[in-house]
XYZ file of C-alpha atoms in Angstrom:
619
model
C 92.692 86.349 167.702
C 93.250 89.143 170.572
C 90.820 90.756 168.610
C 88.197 87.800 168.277
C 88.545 87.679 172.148
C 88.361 91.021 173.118
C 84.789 91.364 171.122
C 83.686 88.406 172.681
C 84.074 90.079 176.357
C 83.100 93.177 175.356
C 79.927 91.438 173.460
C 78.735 89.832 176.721
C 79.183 92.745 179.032
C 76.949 94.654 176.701
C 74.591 91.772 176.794
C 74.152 91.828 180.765
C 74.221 95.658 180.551
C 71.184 95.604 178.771
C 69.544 92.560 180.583
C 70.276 94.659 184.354
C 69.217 97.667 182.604
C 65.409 96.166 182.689
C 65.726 96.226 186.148
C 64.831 99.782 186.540
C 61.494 99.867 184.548
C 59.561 98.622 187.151
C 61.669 98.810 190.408
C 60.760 99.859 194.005
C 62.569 99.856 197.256
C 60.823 96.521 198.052
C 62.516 95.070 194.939
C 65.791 96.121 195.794
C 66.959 92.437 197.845
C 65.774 90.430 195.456
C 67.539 92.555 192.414
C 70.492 92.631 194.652
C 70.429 88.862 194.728
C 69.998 88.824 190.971
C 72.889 90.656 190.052
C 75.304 89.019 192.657
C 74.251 85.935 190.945
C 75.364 87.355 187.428
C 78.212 88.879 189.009
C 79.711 85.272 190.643
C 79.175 83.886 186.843
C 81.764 86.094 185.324
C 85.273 85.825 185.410
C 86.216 89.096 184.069
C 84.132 91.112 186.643
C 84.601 92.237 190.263
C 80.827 94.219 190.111
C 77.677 94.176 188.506
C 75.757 97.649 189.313
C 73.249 100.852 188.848
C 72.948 104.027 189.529
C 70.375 106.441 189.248
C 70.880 109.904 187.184
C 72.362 111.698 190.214
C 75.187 109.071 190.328
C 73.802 107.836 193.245
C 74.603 103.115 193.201
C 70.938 101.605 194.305
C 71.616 98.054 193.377
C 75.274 96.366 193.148
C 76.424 93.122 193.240
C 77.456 91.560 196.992
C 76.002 94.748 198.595
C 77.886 95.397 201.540
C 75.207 98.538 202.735
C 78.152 101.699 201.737
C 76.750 104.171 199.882
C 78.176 104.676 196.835
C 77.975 107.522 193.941
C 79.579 107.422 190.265
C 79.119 110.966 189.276
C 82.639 111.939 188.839
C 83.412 108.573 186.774
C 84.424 109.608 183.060
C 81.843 107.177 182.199
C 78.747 108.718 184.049
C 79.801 112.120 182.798
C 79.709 111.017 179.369
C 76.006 109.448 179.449
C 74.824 112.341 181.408
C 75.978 115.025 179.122
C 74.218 112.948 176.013
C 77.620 110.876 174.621
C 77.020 109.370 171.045
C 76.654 105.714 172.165
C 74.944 104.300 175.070
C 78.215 101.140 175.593
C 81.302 103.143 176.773
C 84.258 101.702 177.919
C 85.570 104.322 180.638
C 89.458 104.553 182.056
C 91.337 102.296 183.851
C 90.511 102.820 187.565
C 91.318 100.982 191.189
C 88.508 98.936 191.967
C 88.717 100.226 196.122
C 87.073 96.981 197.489
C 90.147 94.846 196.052
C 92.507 97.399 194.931
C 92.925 95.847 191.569
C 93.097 97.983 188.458
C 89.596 98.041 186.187
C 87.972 98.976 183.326
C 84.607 100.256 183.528
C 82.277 98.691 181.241
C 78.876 100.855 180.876
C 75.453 101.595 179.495
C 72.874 104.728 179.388
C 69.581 103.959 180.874
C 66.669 105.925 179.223
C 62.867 106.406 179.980
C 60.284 105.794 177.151
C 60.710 109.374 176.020
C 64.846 108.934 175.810
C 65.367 111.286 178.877
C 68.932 110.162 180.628
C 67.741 107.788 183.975
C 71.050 106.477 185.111
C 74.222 104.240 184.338
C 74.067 100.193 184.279
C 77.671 99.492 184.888
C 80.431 96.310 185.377
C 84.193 96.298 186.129
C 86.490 93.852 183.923
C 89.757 93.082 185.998
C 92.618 94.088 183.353
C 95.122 91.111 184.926
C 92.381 88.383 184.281
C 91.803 90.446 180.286
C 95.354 90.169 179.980
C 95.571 86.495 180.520
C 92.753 85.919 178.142
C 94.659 87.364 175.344
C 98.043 85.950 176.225
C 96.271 82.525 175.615
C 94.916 83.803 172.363
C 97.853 85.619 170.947
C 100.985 84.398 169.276
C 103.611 83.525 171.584
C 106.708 85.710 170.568
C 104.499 89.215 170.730
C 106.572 91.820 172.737
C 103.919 93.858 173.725
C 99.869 92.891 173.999
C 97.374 94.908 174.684
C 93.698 97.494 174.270
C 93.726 101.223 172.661
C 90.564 103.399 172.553
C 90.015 105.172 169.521
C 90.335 108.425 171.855
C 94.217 107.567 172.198
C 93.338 105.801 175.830
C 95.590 102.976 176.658
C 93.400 100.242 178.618
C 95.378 97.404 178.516
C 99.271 96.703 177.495
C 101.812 94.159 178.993
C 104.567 91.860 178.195
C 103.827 88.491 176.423
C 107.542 87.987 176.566
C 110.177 90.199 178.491
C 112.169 92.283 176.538
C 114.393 95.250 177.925
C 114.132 97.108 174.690
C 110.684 98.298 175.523
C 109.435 101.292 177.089
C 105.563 101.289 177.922
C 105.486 105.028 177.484
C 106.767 105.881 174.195
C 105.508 102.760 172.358
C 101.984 103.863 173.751
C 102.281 106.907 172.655
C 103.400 105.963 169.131
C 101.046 103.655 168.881
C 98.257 106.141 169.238
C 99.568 108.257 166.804
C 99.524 105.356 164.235
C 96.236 104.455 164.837
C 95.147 108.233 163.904
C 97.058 107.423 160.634
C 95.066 104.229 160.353
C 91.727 103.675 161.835
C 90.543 100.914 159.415
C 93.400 98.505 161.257
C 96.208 97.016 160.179
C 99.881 96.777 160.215
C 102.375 99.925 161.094
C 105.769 100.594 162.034
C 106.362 102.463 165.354
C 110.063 102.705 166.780
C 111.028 102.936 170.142
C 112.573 105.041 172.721
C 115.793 103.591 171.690
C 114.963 103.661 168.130
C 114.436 100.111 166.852
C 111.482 99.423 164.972
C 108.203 97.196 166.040
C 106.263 95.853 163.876
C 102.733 96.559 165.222
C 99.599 94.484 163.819
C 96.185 96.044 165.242
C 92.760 95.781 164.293
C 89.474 97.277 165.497
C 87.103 94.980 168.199
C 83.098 95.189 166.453
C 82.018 98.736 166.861
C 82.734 99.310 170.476
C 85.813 102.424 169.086
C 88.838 100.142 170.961
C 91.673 98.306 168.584
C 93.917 95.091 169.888
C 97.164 95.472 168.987
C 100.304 93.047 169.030
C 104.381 94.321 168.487
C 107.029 92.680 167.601
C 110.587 93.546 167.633
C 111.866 94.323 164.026
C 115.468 93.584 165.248
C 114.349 90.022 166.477
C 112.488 89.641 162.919
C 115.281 90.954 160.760
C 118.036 88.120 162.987
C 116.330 85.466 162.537
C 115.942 86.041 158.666
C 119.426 86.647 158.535
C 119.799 83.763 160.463
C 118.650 81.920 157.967
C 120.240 83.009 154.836
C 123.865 83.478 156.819
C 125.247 79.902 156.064
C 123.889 80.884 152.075
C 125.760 84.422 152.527
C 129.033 82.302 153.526
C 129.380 80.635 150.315
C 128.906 83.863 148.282
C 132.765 85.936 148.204
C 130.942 89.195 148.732
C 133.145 92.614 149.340
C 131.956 94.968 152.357
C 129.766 97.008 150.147
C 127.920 94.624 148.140
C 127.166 92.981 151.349
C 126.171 96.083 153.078
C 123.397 96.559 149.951
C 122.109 92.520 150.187
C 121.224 93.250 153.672
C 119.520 96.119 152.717
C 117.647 94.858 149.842
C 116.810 91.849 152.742
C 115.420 94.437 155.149
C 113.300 96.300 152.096
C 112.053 92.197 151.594
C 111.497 92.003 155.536
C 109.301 95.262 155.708
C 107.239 93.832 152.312
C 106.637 89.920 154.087
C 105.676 91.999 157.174
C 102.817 93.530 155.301
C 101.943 90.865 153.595
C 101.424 88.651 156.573
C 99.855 91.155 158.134
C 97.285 91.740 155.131
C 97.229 88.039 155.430
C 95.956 88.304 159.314
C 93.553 90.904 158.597
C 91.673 88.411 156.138
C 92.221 85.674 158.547
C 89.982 88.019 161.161
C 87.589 88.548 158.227
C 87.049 85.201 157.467
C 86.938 83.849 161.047
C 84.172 86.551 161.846
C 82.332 85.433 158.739
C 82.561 82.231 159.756
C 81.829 82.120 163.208
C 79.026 84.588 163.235
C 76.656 83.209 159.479
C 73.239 81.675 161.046
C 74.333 78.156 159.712
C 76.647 75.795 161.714
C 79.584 75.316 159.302
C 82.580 72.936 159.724
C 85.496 71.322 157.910
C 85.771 68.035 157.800
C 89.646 66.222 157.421
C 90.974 62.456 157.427
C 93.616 61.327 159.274
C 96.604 58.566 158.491
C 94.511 56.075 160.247
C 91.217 56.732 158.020
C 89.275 58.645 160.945
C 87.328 61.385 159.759
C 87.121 64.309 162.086
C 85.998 67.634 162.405
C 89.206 70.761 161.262
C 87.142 73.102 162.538
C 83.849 74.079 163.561
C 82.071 77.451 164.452
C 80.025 78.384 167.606
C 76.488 77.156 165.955
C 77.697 73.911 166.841
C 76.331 74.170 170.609
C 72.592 75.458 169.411
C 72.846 71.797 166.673
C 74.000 69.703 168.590
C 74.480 70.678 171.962
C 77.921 70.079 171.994
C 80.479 73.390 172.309
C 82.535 73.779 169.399
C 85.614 73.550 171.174
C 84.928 70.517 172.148
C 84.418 69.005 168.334
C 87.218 70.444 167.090
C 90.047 67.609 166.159
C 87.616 65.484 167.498
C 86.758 62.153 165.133
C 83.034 62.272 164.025
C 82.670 58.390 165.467
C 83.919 59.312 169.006
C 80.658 62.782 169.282
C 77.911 61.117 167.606
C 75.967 57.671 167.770
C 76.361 55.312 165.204
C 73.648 56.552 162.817
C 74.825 60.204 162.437
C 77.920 59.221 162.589
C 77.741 57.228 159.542
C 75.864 59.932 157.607
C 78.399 62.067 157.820
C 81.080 59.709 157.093
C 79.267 58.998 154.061
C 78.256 62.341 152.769
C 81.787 63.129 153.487
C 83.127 60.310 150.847
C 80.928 61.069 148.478
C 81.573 65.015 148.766
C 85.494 63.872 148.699
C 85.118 62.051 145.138
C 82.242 64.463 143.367
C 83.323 67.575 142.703
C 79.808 69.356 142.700
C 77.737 70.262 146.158
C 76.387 67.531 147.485
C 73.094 67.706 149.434
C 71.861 65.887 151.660
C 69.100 65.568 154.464
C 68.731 63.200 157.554
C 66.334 62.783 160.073
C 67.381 62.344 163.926
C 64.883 61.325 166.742
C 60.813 62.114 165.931
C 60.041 65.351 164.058
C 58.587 68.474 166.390
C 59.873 69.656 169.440
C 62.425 66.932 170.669
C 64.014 65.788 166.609
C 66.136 67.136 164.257
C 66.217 67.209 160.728
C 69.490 68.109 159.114
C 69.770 69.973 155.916
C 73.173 69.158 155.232
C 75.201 70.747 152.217
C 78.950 69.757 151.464
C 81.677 70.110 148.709
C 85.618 69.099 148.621
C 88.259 71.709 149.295
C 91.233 70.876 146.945
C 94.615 70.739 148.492
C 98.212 70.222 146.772
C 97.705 69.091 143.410
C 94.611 69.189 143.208
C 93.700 66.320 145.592
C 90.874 66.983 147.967
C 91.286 66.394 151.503
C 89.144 68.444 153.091
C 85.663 69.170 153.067
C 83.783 71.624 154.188
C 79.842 72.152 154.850
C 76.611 73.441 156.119
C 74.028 72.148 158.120
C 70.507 73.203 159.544
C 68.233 72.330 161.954
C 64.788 72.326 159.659
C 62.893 70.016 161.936
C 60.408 72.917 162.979
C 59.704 73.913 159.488
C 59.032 70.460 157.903
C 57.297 70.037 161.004
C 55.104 72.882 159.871
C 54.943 72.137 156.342
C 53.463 68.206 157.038
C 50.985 70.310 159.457
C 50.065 72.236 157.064
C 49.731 69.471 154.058
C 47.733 67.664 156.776
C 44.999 70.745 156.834
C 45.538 71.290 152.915
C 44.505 67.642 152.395
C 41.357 67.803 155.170
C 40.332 71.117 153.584
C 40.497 69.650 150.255
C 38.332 66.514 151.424
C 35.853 68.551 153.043
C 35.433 71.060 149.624
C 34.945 67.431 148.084
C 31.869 66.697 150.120
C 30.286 69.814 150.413
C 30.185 69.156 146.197
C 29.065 65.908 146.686
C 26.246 67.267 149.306
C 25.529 70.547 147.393
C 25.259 68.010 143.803
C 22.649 66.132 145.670
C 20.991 69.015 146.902
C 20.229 70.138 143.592
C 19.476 66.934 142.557
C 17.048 66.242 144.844
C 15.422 69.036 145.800
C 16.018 72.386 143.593
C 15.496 69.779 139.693
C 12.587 68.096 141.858
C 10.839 71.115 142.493
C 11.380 72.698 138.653
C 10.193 69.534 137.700
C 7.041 69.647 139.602
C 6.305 73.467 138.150
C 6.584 72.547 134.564
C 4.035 69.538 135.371
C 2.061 71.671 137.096
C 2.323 74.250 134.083
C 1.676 71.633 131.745
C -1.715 70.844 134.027
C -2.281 74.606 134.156
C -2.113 74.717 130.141
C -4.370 71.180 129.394
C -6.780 72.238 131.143
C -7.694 76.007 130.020
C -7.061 74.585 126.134
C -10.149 75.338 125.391
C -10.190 78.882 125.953
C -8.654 81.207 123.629
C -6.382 83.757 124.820
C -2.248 84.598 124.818
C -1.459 83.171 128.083
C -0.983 79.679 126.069
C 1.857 81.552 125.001
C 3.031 82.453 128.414
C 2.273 79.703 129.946
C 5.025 77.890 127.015
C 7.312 80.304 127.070
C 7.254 79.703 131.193
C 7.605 75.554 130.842
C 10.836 76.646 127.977
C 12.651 78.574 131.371
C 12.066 76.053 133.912
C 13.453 73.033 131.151
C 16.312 75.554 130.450
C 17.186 76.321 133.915
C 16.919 72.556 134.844
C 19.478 71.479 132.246
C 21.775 74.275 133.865
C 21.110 72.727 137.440
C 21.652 69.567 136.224
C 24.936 70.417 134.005
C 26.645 72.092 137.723
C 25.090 68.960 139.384
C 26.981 66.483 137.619
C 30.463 68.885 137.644
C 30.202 69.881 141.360
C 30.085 65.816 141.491
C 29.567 63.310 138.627
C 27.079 60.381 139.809
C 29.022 58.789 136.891
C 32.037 58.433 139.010
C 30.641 56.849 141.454
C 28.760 54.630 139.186
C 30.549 54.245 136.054
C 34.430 54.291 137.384
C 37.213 57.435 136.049
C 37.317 55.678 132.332
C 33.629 56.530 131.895
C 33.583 60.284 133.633
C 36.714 61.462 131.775
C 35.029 60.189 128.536
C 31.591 62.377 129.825
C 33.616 65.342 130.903
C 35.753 65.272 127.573
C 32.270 65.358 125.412
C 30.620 68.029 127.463
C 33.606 70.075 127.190
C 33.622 69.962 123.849
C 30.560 70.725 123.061
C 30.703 74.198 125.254
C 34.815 75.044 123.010
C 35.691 74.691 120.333
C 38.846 72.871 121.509
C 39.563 69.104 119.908
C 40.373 66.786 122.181
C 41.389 63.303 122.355
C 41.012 61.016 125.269
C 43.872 57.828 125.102
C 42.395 55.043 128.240
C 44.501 52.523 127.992
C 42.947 49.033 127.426
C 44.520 47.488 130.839
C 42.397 49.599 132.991
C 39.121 50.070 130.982
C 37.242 47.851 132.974
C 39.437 48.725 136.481
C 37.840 50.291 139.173
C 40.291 52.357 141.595
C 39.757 53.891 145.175
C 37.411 56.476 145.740
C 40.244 59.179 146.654
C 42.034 58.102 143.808
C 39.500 58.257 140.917
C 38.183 61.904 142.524
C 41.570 63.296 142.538
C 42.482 62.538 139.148
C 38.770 63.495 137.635
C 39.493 66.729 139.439
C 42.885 67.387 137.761
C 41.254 66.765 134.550
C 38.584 69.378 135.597
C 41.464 71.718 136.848
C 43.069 70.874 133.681
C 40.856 71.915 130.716
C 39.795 74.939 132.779
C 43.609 76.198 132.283
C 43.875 75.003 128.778
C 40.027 77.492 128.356
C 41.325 79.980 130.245
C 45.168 80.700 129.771
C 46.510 78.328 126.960
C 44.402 79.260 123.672
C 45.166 75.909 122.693
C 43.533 74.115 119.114
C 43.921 70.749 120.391
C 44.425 68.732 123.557
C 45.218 65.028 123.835
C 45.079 63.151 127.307
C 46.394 59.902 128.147
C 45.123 57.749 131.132
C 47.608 54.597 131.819
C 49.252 52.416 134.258
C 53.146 50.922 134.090
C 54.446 47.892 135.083
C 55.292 49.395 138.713
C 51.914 49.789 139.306
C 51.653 53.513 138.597
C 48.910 55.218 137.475
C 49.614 58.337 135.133
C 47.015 61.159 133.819
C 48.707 63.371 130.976
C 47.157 66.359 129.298
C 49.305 68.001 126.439
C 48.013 70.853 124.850
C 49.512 73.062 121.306
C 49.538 76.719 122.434
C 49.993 79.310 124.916
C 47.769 82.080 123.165
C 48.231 84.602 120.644
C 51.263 87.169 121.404
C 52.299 85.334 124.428
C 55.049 84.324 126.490
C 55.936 81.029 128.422
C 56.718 83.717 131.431
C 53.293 85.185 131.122
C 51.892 82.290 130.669
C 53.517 80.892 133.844
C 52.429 83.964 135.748
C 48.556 83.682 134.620
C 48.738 79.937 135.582
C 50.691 81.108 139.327
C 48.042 83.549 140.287
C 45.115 80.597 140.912
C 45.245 78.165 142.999
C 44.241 75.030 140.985
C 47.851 74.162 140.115
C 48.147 74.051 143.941
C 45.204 72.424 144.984
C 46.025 69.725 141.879
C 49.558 69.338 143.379
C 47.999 69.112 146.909
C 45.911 66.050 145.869
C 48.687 63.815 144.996
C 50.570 65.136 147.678
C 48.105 63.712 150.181
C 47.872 60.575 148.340
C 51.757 59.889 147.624
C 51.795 61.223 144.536
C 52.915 63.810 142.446
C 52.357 66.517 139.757
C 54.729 68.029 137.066
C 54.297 71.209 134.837
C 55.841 71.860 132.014
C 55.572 74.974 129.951
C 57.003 75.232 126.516
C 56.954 77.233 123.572
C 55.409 74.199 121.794
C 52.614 74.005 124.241
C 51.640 73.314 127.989
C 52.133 69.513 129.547
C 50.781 68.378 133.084
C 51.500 64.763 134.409
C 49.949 63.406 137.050
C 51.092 60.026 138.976
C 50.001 58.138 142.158
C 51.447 54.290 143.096
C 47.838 52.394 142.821
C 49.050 48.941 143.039
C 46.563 48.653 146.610
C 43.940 50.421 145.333
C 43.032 47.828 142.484
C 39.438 46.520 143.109
C-alpha cells in the first residue's frame, strides 16, 4: 500500500511537471504574471508541495509559485546537474534538501525541458514536504511497522521514520543495510537485515512504477518470533520436554517463522500486483457482497468509478448499491447481481441511463460469482462500460446506411424509367424508321436490304438488354403485381440465364397479400442479392426458396442452396461471401426496418433467412 501511495504522488508531480513544462514554448517577459499566477494556483492545490517552479538552462528560477521578487538559481541542485549533463530520464527525484522559505526538509521532484531539436532548455521543478509524505504512508501502511519509509535505487535514503517507537532501532545502520539488500534484490521483495544490536527485521519493499525509488516497511523479528511463541507457549506447557529438545522446537519454530515471513511477503507482492491490475485496466471493475440484512453493496471498487459515475471510489466502497444510485440502476444491479449469484456462467448484461449522446449512459455490464467456503458464492465481481458514444455512433451510422440505401433505391427506380422512357423509346423509333427506310427502297435491288436487317436485328437485341436491366434496376411488376408475382418473374429469368434449378415455395396465406412498399423492395432485393451469391460463390445444382408468414405476424424469405463449389471450403467460402458488400447491405435493410438476417454456411450447403414483423404493413 506504501507503495500504491507513493506512485500515486510521484504520478501526479510528473503530471504537473509536464503540464508547467508547456509554459516555456511560447513564453515572454510579458507572460511572466500571469504564468506566475498559474502556477501559484497549482501550487495552493497540492498538499505535498511547498513550490511549483522553472528555471532556465543557466539555473537561473523565472517563474515560481507565490513569487516573492528574490532571485533565485538551481545550478548547484543534484537535480539540475543531472539534466544538464544529459541524465537517462527526464523525472528525477533529487536529495532531501531544506526548503529556506520554511525551513522544512524536501524532496525535489523534477523534469528536463527540451527544444524541438532535444537540446537541454531548463528544469520544471516541485518540492514534496517529507513530514506531510510520511503521514500519507503511515495512513496507508500496517500499523505495527517499525520503520517506514523511500530508498532510491542509487542507495539514497529520502524518507524513513517511526510508525511505532521502538529503542531497538538505529536509523543509520538499518539504512545502510537496507541499501545493501536492495542491490541483492532489485525486483522487490522480502529480506532480512539485522541491526546495530543484531536482531533481525524483517524488511518487505517493493519498487514505486518506474520512477528507480522502492517503499519499504520493517518489522522486528524478535516482536514476530514472541508473539508466535506466545501462542504455542500454553501448547509447549502440556508437552514434558527436556532443555534440549526444547531448545531444537524453538528452533525448528524460528526456521517456520522465517518460511511464513516469505510467504506472506510473496503473498503482499501479488496483493500489489493485483491491486495495480486492478486499479489501473480501462474498465471500471467492482465486487459486489451481501450483508446479514440482505443489502447488496459494493467490496470494492477501482478508480474508474469517478469517470462512470461520477462518484469517487472511495466513496462506494462498503457503500449499499440502494443508498449511490436511483431506484432504476439500483435495481439493475441488484438483479444482475442475483442472477450472477445463482448461474455459474458470465452473465451479460446492458442498460440504458438518461437519453443516448452526450448527457446518457449505456452500461455494458459483465458479471460472474466468486465462490467462497464450500463452494457457496457470495461475492461477485464485474465489469462495466460506458458505450453510450459508440451505440450512439453506430444508430448514426445505421441512420445514413438506411438513407443511402433508400436513395440507391430511387436512383434505380429513376434510372429504370429513364431507360424506359427515353433510351427503348428512341431504339424503338430507329427500327420503325429502319423498317420505313427498308419498305420503301424494296424495289430496288441491292445488299443494303441486308444491312438495313441486320441493323433492325441490333437495335431489337439491344432493346431486350435495356429492357432486361430496366426491369432488375426496378421491376414495374413490383409495383404492380405485389412480391409473390416479382419473385416468381425474377426466379424464371434467372433460370433461363443458369443452369441452376430452383424452386419458389409462396405460401397460400399471402398469395393475394399486398405488403408496404419498403417491405416488398427489401425482400425482392435480398432475393436479387441472393441468387447473385448462389451464381457467383456457391456452385450450387439447386436452390429452393420459401416466402411465408407465422402466426406472430412475421414475414420470412428463405433461400437454401446444395453446394459451396468444387474443392472448397466453408472458410473460403465465408471469405468470398465477406469481401462484398451485399451480405451487408441485405443485413442493413432489415436492420432499418426491424428486422433481421441470418447466414448460415455449411458443408451441406449455404442458408439465408430473412424476417421483418409485418403485422402493420398488411394492406
Amino acid at each position: 500500500m506504501a507503495a500504491e501511495q507513493s506512485l500515486k504522488i510521484l504520478q501526479g508531480s510528473e503530471a504537473i511537471l509536464s503540464e508547467i513544462s508547456e509554459y516555456t514554448l511560447n513564453y515572454t517577459e510579458s507572460d511572466k504574471l500571469k504564468y506566475i499566477k498559474r502556477i501559484t494556483k497549482i501550487e495552493e492545490t497540492l498538499s505535498f508541495s511547498d513550490i511549483v517552479a522553472l528555471s532556465d538552462k543557466n539555473g537561473d528560477v523565472f517563474i515560481a509559485s507565490n513569487y516573492r521578487g528574490a532571485s533565485i538559481n538551481i545550478k548547484n541542485r543534484d537535480y539540475f546537474s543531472y539534466h544538464a549533463s544529459g541524465g537517462g530520464n527526464d523525472f528525477y527525484l533529487g536529495e532531501p534538501i531544506v526548503f529556506k522559505i520554511n525551513n522544512k526538509l524536501t524532496i525535489p521532484v523534477s523534469k528536463k525541458i527540451t527544444d524541438g531539436r532535444g537540446q537541454f532548455m531548463g528544469v520544471a521543478f516541485l518540492s514534496l514536504d517529507r513530514g506531510d509524505i510520511l503521514k500519507s504512508l503511515r495512513m496507508v501502511s500496517q500499523s505495527n511497522a517499525e520503520k517506514i519509509g523511500l530508498i532510491k535505487y542509487s542507495d539514497k535514503m529520502l524518507v524513513m521514520s517511526n510508525a511505532v517507537p521502538s529503542s531497538e532501532m538505529n536509523e543509520t545502520e538499518l539504512g545502510m543495510r537496507l541499501r545493501h539488500a536492495v542491490k541483492e534484490a532489485r525486483s522487490g521483495g522480502y529480506v532480512e537485515v539485522p541491526d546495530s544490536s543484531g536482531q533481525i527485521q524483517m524488511v518487505a519493499f517493493s519498487s514505486v512504477g518506474d520512477y528507480e525509488v522502492y517503499a519499504f516497511a520493517a518489522h522486528g523479528f524478535s516482536s514476530v518470533y514472541r508473539d508466535w511463541i506466545g501462542r504455542i507457549s500454553p501448547l509447549l506447557a502440556l508437552i514434558l520436554l527436556g532443555s534440549t529438545a526444547l531448545f531444537i522446537v524453538l528452533r525448528l519454530a524460528q526456521t517456520k517463522v522465517s518460511e511464513l515471513g516469505a510467504a506472506v511477503t510473496e503473498l503482499a507482492r501479488s496483493n500489489v500486483r493485483y491491486k495495480s491490475l486492478f486499479q489501473n485496466t480501462p474498465d471500471c471493475i467492482f465486487l459486489l457482497s451481501e450483508n446479514a440484512d440482505g443489502d447488496v453493496y459494493f467490496a470494492d471498487i477501482n478508480l474508474n468509478s469517478e469517470f462512470l459515475f461520477g462518484i469517487k471510489n472511495d466513496l462506494m466502497i462498503g457503500k449499499c448499491v440502494r443508498c449511490i444510485f436511483n431506484a432504476e440502476e439500483a435495481e439493475f444491479l441488484i438483479k444482475s447481481y442475483r442472477r450472477a449469484v445463482l448461474s455459474a456462467e458470465l452473465l451479460k448484461a446492458e442498460h440504458q441511463v438518461g437519453p443516448l449522446g452526450n448527457s446518457g449512459s449505456y452500461w455494458d455490464l459483465r458479471m460472474i460469482a466468486v465462490s467462497g467456503a464450500g463452494g457457496d458464492p457470495k461475492a461477485v465481481i464485474g465489469s462495466v462500460r460506458n458505450t453510450a458514444r459508440q451505440r450512439h455512433m453506430m444508430m448514426s451510422l445505421r441512420d445514413l446506411t438506411a438513407r443511402l440505401l433508400q436513395r440507391q433505391d430511387q436512383e434505380r427506380r429513376h434510372m429504370a424509367r429513364e431507360l424506359h422512357d427515353s433510351a427503348a423509346q428512341n431504339l424503338l423509333a430507329a427500327s420503325l424508321e429502319i423498317k420505313l427506310a427498308a419498305d420503301a427502297l424494296s424495289p430496288m435491288k441491292g445488299a443494303w436490304h441486308g444491312h438495313l436487317q441486320r441493323s433492325r436485328d441490333f437495335i431489337e437485341s439491344t432493346q431486350k438488354e435495356i429492357r432486361g436491366v430496366s426491369y432488375l434496376l426496378h421491376p414495374p411488376m413490383l409495383d404492380e403485381a405485389g412480391l409473390p408475382n416479382a419473385l416468381r418473374w425474377l426466379v424464371d429469368g434467372f433460370q433461363r440465364r443458369t443452369n441452376v434449378r430452383l424452386c419458389l415455395t409462396i405460401a397460400t396465406e399471402i398469395e393475394e397479400r399486398r405488403f408496404a412498399p419498403e417491405t416488398e423492395l427489401a425482400f425482392f432485393r435480398i432475393a436479387q442479392e441472393a441468387l447473385t451469391n448462389v451464381h457467383r460463390h456457391a456452385s450450387a445444382q439447386n436452390v429452393a426458396l420459401y416466402l411465408g408468414m407465422d402466426d406472430k405476424g412475421v414475414l420470412e424469405f428463405r433461400v437454401e442452396d446444395d453446394g459451396i463449389g468444387t474443392g472448397r471450403t466453408v472458410g473460403s467460402m465465408r471469405r468470398d461471401i465477406r469481401e462484398g458488400v451485399g451480405i451487408s447491405g441485405m443485413r442493413e435493410r432489415l436492420r432499418a426496418l426491424d428486422g433481421a438476417l441470418t447466414l448460415h454456411l455449411t458443408e451441406a450447403g449455404t442458408v439465408i433467412v430473412a424476417r421483418l414483423p409485418v403485422l402493420s404493413d398488411a394492406a
